[in-house]
């Protein structure tokens, strides 16, 4: 983006949009407001009960982002819709990160996550949107597949003014304050709920029989945001407290088990609401929108992800019902004992990513005699601290588990694995970032910055 001082920064546009989205969703789904209040209470208690956690978050600059952190999810039907969403999110400094094939878990979509990628941008506002593209080729009935394609081809999910502002931003390199506010208002319309369907009840039922998600994507004027997710510091406490607040929580938390050192991502939700819908010839109901909570842990290296995936496969191979099985949580806890649960061990074994910086002691001691000391030596002396790098992305099995539980959990369609990153990127009009490469770069930046600080200290001492 252009650095023109009359333009609003992308971080600010993103903050305005995420705030407006949250306000809109709170109005549309009142239980979301209850969810946000519950998470705020849980986080306040966790920070009071764990001073070390509070100190670590404060040191990493993450306390400030905790209360505003959200992720949303949206599903689109065509390549053109996906490509325009990429351009829309770029106005907010959000880029496509990761490729997720959900078809292997019985959901006929593939996805990416739009999010900020720089360290400063993530601290300013880590808003992210998990964005899925419907895979029409997975609809078995050719006639129904063609009908769905024809319905999607007739709609435009963006307002004319939103399209104008996206193009204006691309040409000029940014938006003024007034145009940024207009952009937020116009872009919000794409994510708004519409209770009027674009199809008759028979078409809706036929698409729903193919897969509930197909009906959700195809039958409405816009894709509507289907959930917003606040970040909690204790998802098990949140899960236990949901029923008392009137929320019908899903049966299990998706992702890794509870640990002393959280890894990757854990997610739960309250089940989707049944909402009245007017079809072109009748009135009925549709189930799609829900509330979700997440707990984020440390990002894993390629070695760490390989171990995580192997253990998860072992858990799932022990039973055929996946996370819905009554003994799933017990199996998960048992198998994941093989995954180290202390930050020193995770770091030493190269399983997770950390951000390195001088400690207060190290800053006071910084001198020529340790400018070239090894990282392990500096850590052992207490002159350098290692803070876990937060995992900013998603897990395909967990995402599919959330989708399934909110599409009428009894539905379990079976598809072969159909990973198609190349065709997804062709639809997107861009390559997706390799998320692990982003974490590797963030860790290396911190090491480079640390070394530069030590070199500067050595020069000052020599002078």
XYZ file of C-alpha atoms in Angstrom:
463
model
C 0.000 0.000 0.000
C 1.050 3.604 -0.638
C 2.516 5.417 2.378
C 0.538 8.594 1.495
C -0.200 10.240 4.861
C -3.783 11.011 3.803
C -4.528 7.268 3.627
C -5.728 5.187 6.548
C -3.304 2.332 7.315
C -4.398 -1.210 6.515
C -4.210 -2.149 10.220
C -6.728 0.597 11.007
C -9.070 -0.433 8.177
C -8.918 -4.013 9.448
C -9.635 -2.899 13.027
C -12.636 -0.832 11.893
C -13.994 -3.705 9.835
C -13.572 -6.358 12.543
C -15.255 -4.060 15.097
C -18.159 -3.409 12.713
C -18.447 -7.125 11.931
C -18.565 -7.991 15.616
C -21.265 -5.381 16.281
C -23.334 -6.650 13.338
C -23.037 -10.306 14.362
C -23.908 -9.482 17.983
C -27.117 -7.890 16.685
C -27.905 -10.766 14.320
C -27.026 -13.580 16.769
C -27.565 -12.309 20.356
C -25.958 -15.457 21.798
C -22.676 -14.306 20.245
C -22.738 -11.379 22.696
C -23.227 -13.847 25.532
C -20.278 -15.835 24.190
C -18.017 -12.755 24.106
C -19.001 -11.884 27.684
C -18.293 -15.457 28.825
C -14.839 -15.437 27.212
C -14.022 -12.075 28.820
C -14.893 -13.518 32.252
C -12.846 -16.690 31.654
C -9.836 -14.679 30.440
C -9.991 -12.308 33.399
C -9.989 -15.254 35.800
C -7.144 -17.026 33.948
C -4.945 -13.918 34.012
C -5.591 -13.407 37.735
C -4.918 -17.062 38.539
C -1.758 -17.328 36.391
C 0.578 -14.350 36.878
C 3.257 -16.084 34.786
C 0.854 -16.330 31.848
C -0.068 -12.654 32.211
C 3.625 -11.703 32.291
C 4.423 -13.812 29.235
C 1.527 -12.322 27.219
C 2.474 -8.792 28.312
C 6.133 -9.355 27.354
C 5.099 -10.628 23.917
C 2.719 -7.686 23.386
C -0.284 -10.023 23.190
C -2.366 -8.776 26.124
C -3.633 -5.811 24.119
C -4.818 -7.936 21.209
C -6.607 -10.534 23.346
C -9.899 -8.675 23.827
C -10.232 -7.663 20.161
C -9.114 -10.963 18.660
C -11.661 -12.641 16.398
C -11.769 -14.978 13.496
C -14.711 -15.455 11.189
C -15.647 -17.950 8.514
C -17.287 -17.493 5.147
C -18.083 -19.864 2.271
C -18.312 -18.815 -1.365
C -19.476 -20.610 -4.481
C -17.387 -19.445 -7.442
C -13.823 -18.630 -8.423
C -14.869 -15.047 -9.212
C -16.299 -14.611 -5.704
C -13.118 -16.002 -4.149
C -10.838 -13.778 -6.228
C -12.820 -10.644 -5.358
C -12.726 -11.584 -1.666
C -8.930 -11.769 -1.951
C -8.902 -8.227 -3.305
C -11.349 -7.057 -0.612
C -9.229 -8.508 2.193
C -6.084 -6.966 0.686
C -7.583 -3.525 1.422
C -7.375 -4.578 5.093
C -3.823 -5.926 4.875
C -4.983 -9.561 4.935
C -3.304 -12.180 2.739
C -4.173 -15.831 1.969
C -2.266 -18.201 4.254
C -2.373 -21.993 4.006
C -4.391 -24.463 1.937
C -6.941 -26.718 3.622
C -8.624 -29.671 1.936
C -11.767 -30.395 3.942
C -13.145 -32.940 1.469
C -11.118 -35.678 3.148
C -13.239 -35.054 6.280
C -16.530 -35.135 4.428
C -17.008 -31.422 3.667
C -17.075 -30.471 -0.062
C -14.892 -27.360 0.142
C -11.267 -26.303 0.143
C -10.102 -23.238 1.976
C -7.521 -20.678 2.963
C -7.291 -18.157 5.798
C -7.002 -14.448 5.071
C -4.986 -12.739 7.796
C -2.206 -10.224 8.434
C 1.250 -11.779 8.114
C 3.681 -9.269 9.651
C 4.634 -9.219 13.344
C 3.455 -5.642 13.928
C 0.228 -6.160 11.973
C -0.653 -9.266 13.997
C -0.109 -7.398 17.258
C -2.195 -4.464 16.025
C -5.190 -6.639 15.109
C -4.979 -10.348 14.245
C -8.435 -10.538 12.598
C -8.629 -13.516 10.241
C -11.319 -15.030 8.037
C -11.346 -18.735 7.192
C -12.613 -18.697 3.605
C -13.932 -21.779 1.815
C -14.715 -22.370 -1.858
C -17.480 -24.841 -2.692
C -16.304 -27.759 -4.831
C -19.156 -28.264 -7.262
C -17.347 -31.225 -8.818
C -18.046 -33.165 -5.621
C -21.836 -32.971 -6.182
C -22.516 -36.444 -7.553
C -25.669 -35.647 -9.569
C -24.630 -33.886 -12.843
C -28.013 -32.157 -13.258
C -27.964 -30.842 -9.686
C -24.337 -29.769 -10.105
C -25.264 -27.758 -13.207
C -28.287 -26.249 -11.472
C -26.108 -25.098 -8.552
C -23.600 -23.562 -10.994
C -26.395 -21.708 -12.828
C -27.814 -20.299 -9.565
C -24.387 -19.089 -8.452
C -23.654 -17.508 -11.833
C -26.683 -15.206 -11.469
C -25.680 -13.560 -8.187
C -23.242 -10.836 -7.202
C -22.280 -10.906 -3.524
C -20.573 -7.486 -3.531
C -22.209 -4.056 -3.716
C -21.250 -1.869 -6.709
C -19.730 0.697 -4.322
C -17.600 -1.956 -2.600
C -16.198 -2.999 -5.982
C -15.468 0.647 -6.838
C -13.617 1.213 -3.563
C -11.552 -1.973 -3.957
C -10.468 -0.840 -7.441
C -9.802 2.695 -6.159
C -7.595 1.361 -3.366
C -5.654 -0.827 -5.809
C -5.064 2.119 -8.151
C -4.283 4.817 -5.585
C -2.538 2.603 -3.029
C -4.900 3.313 -0.149
C -8.136 4.889 1.090
C -8.848 8.166 2.862
C -10.591 8.083 6.249
C -13.992 8.789 4.670
C -13.474 6.184 1.943
C -12.249 3.650 4.509
C -15.472 4.109 6.485
C -17.493 3.746 3.284
C -15.522 0.609 2.409
C -16.292 -0.936 5.814
C -20.020 -0.206 5.410
C -20.161 -1.602 1.882
C -17.958 -4.646 2.541
C -20.099 -5.557 5.546
C -23.055 -6.147 3.223
C -21.310 -9.206 1.765
C -21.191 -10.781 5.228
C -24.724 -9.858 6.338
C -27.439 -12.461 6.925
C -30.279 -12.574 4.363
C -33.388 -14.487 5.432
C -34.759 -14.523 1.876
C -33.476 -17.401 -0.258
C -32.989 -17.099 -4.022
C -34.441 -20.550 -4.772
C -37.680 -22.463 -4.285
C -38.062 -24.900 -1.397
C -37.687 -27.950 -3.663
C -34.330 -26.789 -5.004
C -33.158 -26.035 -1.468
C -34.119 -29.542 -0.299
C -32.390 -31.175 -3.285
C -29.164 -29.255 -2.634
C -29.408 -29.958 1.070
C -29.719 -33.683 0.331
C -26.416 -33.480 -1.573
C -24.797 -31.824 1.467
C -26.145 -29.276 3.930
C -23.217 -26.990 3.232
C -24.029 -26.961 -0.501
C -27.489 -25.563 0.262
C -25.961 -22.986 2.613
C -23.561 -21.696 -0.051
C -25.829 -21.788 -3.098
C -29.297 -20.726 -1.951
C -28.788 -17.176 -0.658
C -27.979 -13.716 -2.066
C -24.739 -13.585 -0.125
C -22.446 -15.967 1.722
C -23.170 -14.517 5.217
C -20.571 -14.844 7.966
C -21.437 -18.104 9.724
C -19.540 -17.503 12.956
C -17.205 -15.152 14.791
C -14.747 -16.561 17.286
C -13.272 -14.855 20.360
C -10.006 -16.217 21.796
C -10.014 -17.703 25.279
C -7.128 -18.614 27.560
C -8.975 -21.648 28.984
C -11.273 -23.368 26.525
C -12.162 -26.204 28.901
C -13.516 -23.721 31.448
C -15.443 -21.973 28.666
C -16.856 -25.290 27.418
C -18.015 -26.216 30.918
C -19.613 -22.785 31.476
C -21.530 -22.550 28.177
C -24.677 -24.497 29.231
C -25.184 -22.256 32.282
C -25.289 -19.285 29.889
C -27.965 -20.927 27.752
C -25.670 -22.229 25.006
C -25.947 -25.733 23.550
C -22.241 -26.609 23.402
C -20.909 -29.221 21.001
C -19.875 -32.453 22.697
C -16.084 -32.205 22.477
C -13.332 -29.644 22.012
C -11.650 -30.060 18.620
C -7.856 -30.176 18.339
C -5.107 -31.336 20.704
C -5.868 -32.260 24.333
C -5.523 -29.928 27.314
C -1.843 -29.375 28.077
C 0.443 -27.313 30.308
C 1.912 -25.790 27.129
C -0.936 -25.315 24.626
C -0.047 -26.121 21.017
C -1.689 -25.091 17.752
C -5.438 -24.542 18.132
C -8.367 -25.867 20.151
C -11.957 -24.989 19.176
C -15.491 -25.494 20.416
C -18.843 -23.926 19.597
C -22.487 -23.670 20.460
C -24.657 -25.444 17.937
C -26.118 -23.603 14.985
C -29.396 -21.804 15.339
C -32.456 -22.759 13.296
C -33.582 -19.620 11.481
C -36.715 -18.877 9.473
C -36.115 -18.542 5.735
C -38.462 -17.375 2.968
C -38.048 -19.352 -0.237
C -39.428 -18.062 -3.529
C -42.511 -20.272 -3.115
C -42.717 -21.144 0.582
C -41.361 -20.552 4.071
C -39.004 -22.899 5.898
C -35.957 -23.067 8.146
C -32.207 -23.058 7.652
C -29.413 -23.992 10.036
C -25.994 -22.446 9.510
C -24.849 -19.762 11.942
C -23.290 -20.544 15.296
C -20.872 -19.265 17.930
C -17.333 -20.558 18.349
C -14.528 -20.187 20.895
C -10.847 -20.883 20.293
C -7.689 -21.270 22.370
C -4.397 -20.690 20.576
C -1.069 -22.239 21.521
C 2.464 -22.226 20.185
C 3.090 -22.716 16.441
C 4.783 -26.004 15.598
C 7.737 -26.564 13.263
C 7.516 -29.023 10.385
C 8.948 -31.671 12.711
C 6.370 -30.756 15.354
C 3.495 -30.876 12.864
C 4.644 -34.273 11.614
C 4.546 -35.595 15.192
C 1.157 -33.966 15.835
C -0.333 -35.429 12.639
C 1.078 -38.890 13.376
C -0.359 -38.896 16.900
C -3.733 -37.625 15.697
C -3.841 -40.383 13.080
C -3.049 -42.917 15.803
C -5.940 -41.597 17.920
C -8.386 -41.708 15.035
C -7.255 -45.206 13.993
C -8.107 -46.466 17.492
C -11.819 -45.769 16.891
C -14.068 -45.268 13.878
C -16.333 -42.487 15.146
C -13.733 -39.739 15.202
C -14.133 -36.955 17.741
C -17.804 -37.914 18.243
C -16.817 -41.173 20.007
C -17.536 -41.206 23.765
C -13.951 -42.237 24.607
C -12.278 -39.873 22.125
C -11.007 -37.363 24.714
C -9.510 -40.174 26.790
C -7.754 -41.686 23.751
C -6.472 -38.260 22.731
C -4.998 -37.563 26.175
C -3.373 -40.980 26.322
C -1.729 -40.883 22.878
C -0.534 -37.282 23.207
C 1.602 -38.134 26.225
C 4.231 -38.754 23.537
C 4.248 -35.024 22.717
C 6.593 -33.080 25.068
C 4.682 -30.707 27.342
C 7.316 -28.194 28.478
C 8.520 -25.205 26.465
C 12.191 -26.003 27.108
C 11.689 -29.493 25.665
C 9.621 -28.259 22.713
C 12.291 -25.707 21.875
C 15.288 -27.996 22.439
C 13.769 -30.737 20.255
C 12.904 -28.298 17.478
C 9.169 -28.960 17.732
C 7.883 -25.390 18.160
C 8.717 -21.800 17.209
C 9.883 -19.101 19.624
C 10.620 -15.409 19.506
C 13.977 -14.572 21.141
C 14.773 -11.297 22.892
C 17.119 -9.875 25.527
C 15.815 -10.241 29.065
C 16.063 -7.339 31.512
C 19.117 -9.055 32.958
C 20.588 -9.552 29.479
C 20.004 -5.926 28.593
C 21.873 -4.845 31.702
C 24.699 -7.313 31.000
C 24.877 -6.827 27.215
C 28.554 -6.477 26.429
C 31.260 -7.568 24.046
C 32.070 -10.761 25.953
C 28.821 -12.400 24.877
C 28.056 -10.691 21.546
C 28.957 -13.932 19.744
C 27.834 -16.396 22.426
C 25.598 -19.262 21.349
C 21.836 -18.941 21.758
C 21.673 -21.884 24.171
C 24.425 -20.354 26.293
C 22.605 -17.006 26.448
C 19.354 -18.747 27.368
C 21.080 -20.761 30.092
C 22.538 -17.576 31.598
C 19.086 -15.969 31.612
C 20.248 -13.141 29.330
C 17.875 -14.166 26.547
C 14.222 -15.206 26.833
C 12.230 -17.373 24.444
C 8.518 -16.577 24.075
C 6.240 -18.971 22.177
C 5.080 -17.709 18.777
C 1.289 -17.882 18.682
C -0.254 -20.183 16.087
C -2.310 -17.900 13.841
C -3.775 -20.516 11.505
C -6.188 -23.463 11.432
C -6.391 -27.267 11.460
C -8.371 -28.961 8.683
C -9.673 -31.860 10.803
C -10.801 -29.463 13.542
C -12.444 -27.098 11.040
C -14.313 -30.002 9.480
C -15.395 -31.189 12.947
C -16.852 -27.754 13.709
C -18.558 -27.591 10.294
C -20.083 -31.049 10.691
C -21.398 -30.424 14.207
C -23.169 -27.313 12.956
C -24.621 -28.804 9.801
C -26.651 -31.393 11.650
C -23.953 -33.545 13.271
C -25.460 -36.825 12.069
C -24.376 -36.096 8.504
C -21.099 -37.753 7.521
C -20.594 -37.652 3.750
C -17.646 -39.598 2.438
C -15.319 -38.168 -0.214
C -11.936 -39.342 -1.400
C -9.070 -36.995 -0.550
C -9.203 -34.380 -3.281
C -6.479 -31.888 -2.385
C -6.316 -29.463 -5.297
C -4.166 -26.553 -4.208
C -3.237 -25.629 -7.779
C -6.854 -25.231 -8.895
C -7.699 -23.360 -5.687
C -4.862 -20.902 -6.275
C -5.987 -20.472 -9.898
C -9.449 -19.513 -8.609
C -7.916 -17.261 -5.967
C -5.685 -15.507 -8.477
C -2.654 -15.813 -6.188
C -0.438 -18.267 -4.362
C -1.176 -18.941 -0.703
C 1.561 -18.406 1.867
C 3.178 -21.457 3.454
C 2.226 -20.826 7.086
C 5.190 -22.700 8.527
C 7.579 -20.619 6.426
C 6.007 -17.507 7.978
C 6.740 -18.804 11.496
C 10.279 -19.762 10.503
C 10.824 -16.226 9.208
C 9.351 -14.659 12.380
C 11.650 -16.735 14.592
C 14.689 -15.874 12.446
C 13.818 -12.152 12.508
C 13.856 -12.247 16.294
C 17.269 -13.944 16.310
C 18.652 -11.420 13.808
C 17.309 -8.546 15.907
C 18.793 -10.059 19.065
C 22.223 -10.413 17.413
C 22.050 -6.830 16.144
C 21.275 -5.592 19.668
C 24.225 -7.497 21.098
C 26.544 -6.176 18.381
C 25.446 -2.620 19.119
C 26.123 -3.167 22.821
C 29.615 -4.478 21.970
C 30.352 -1.426 19.825
C 29.211 0.937 22.597
C 31.392 -0.874 25.151
C 34.410 -0.801 22.825
C 33.995 2.923 22.282
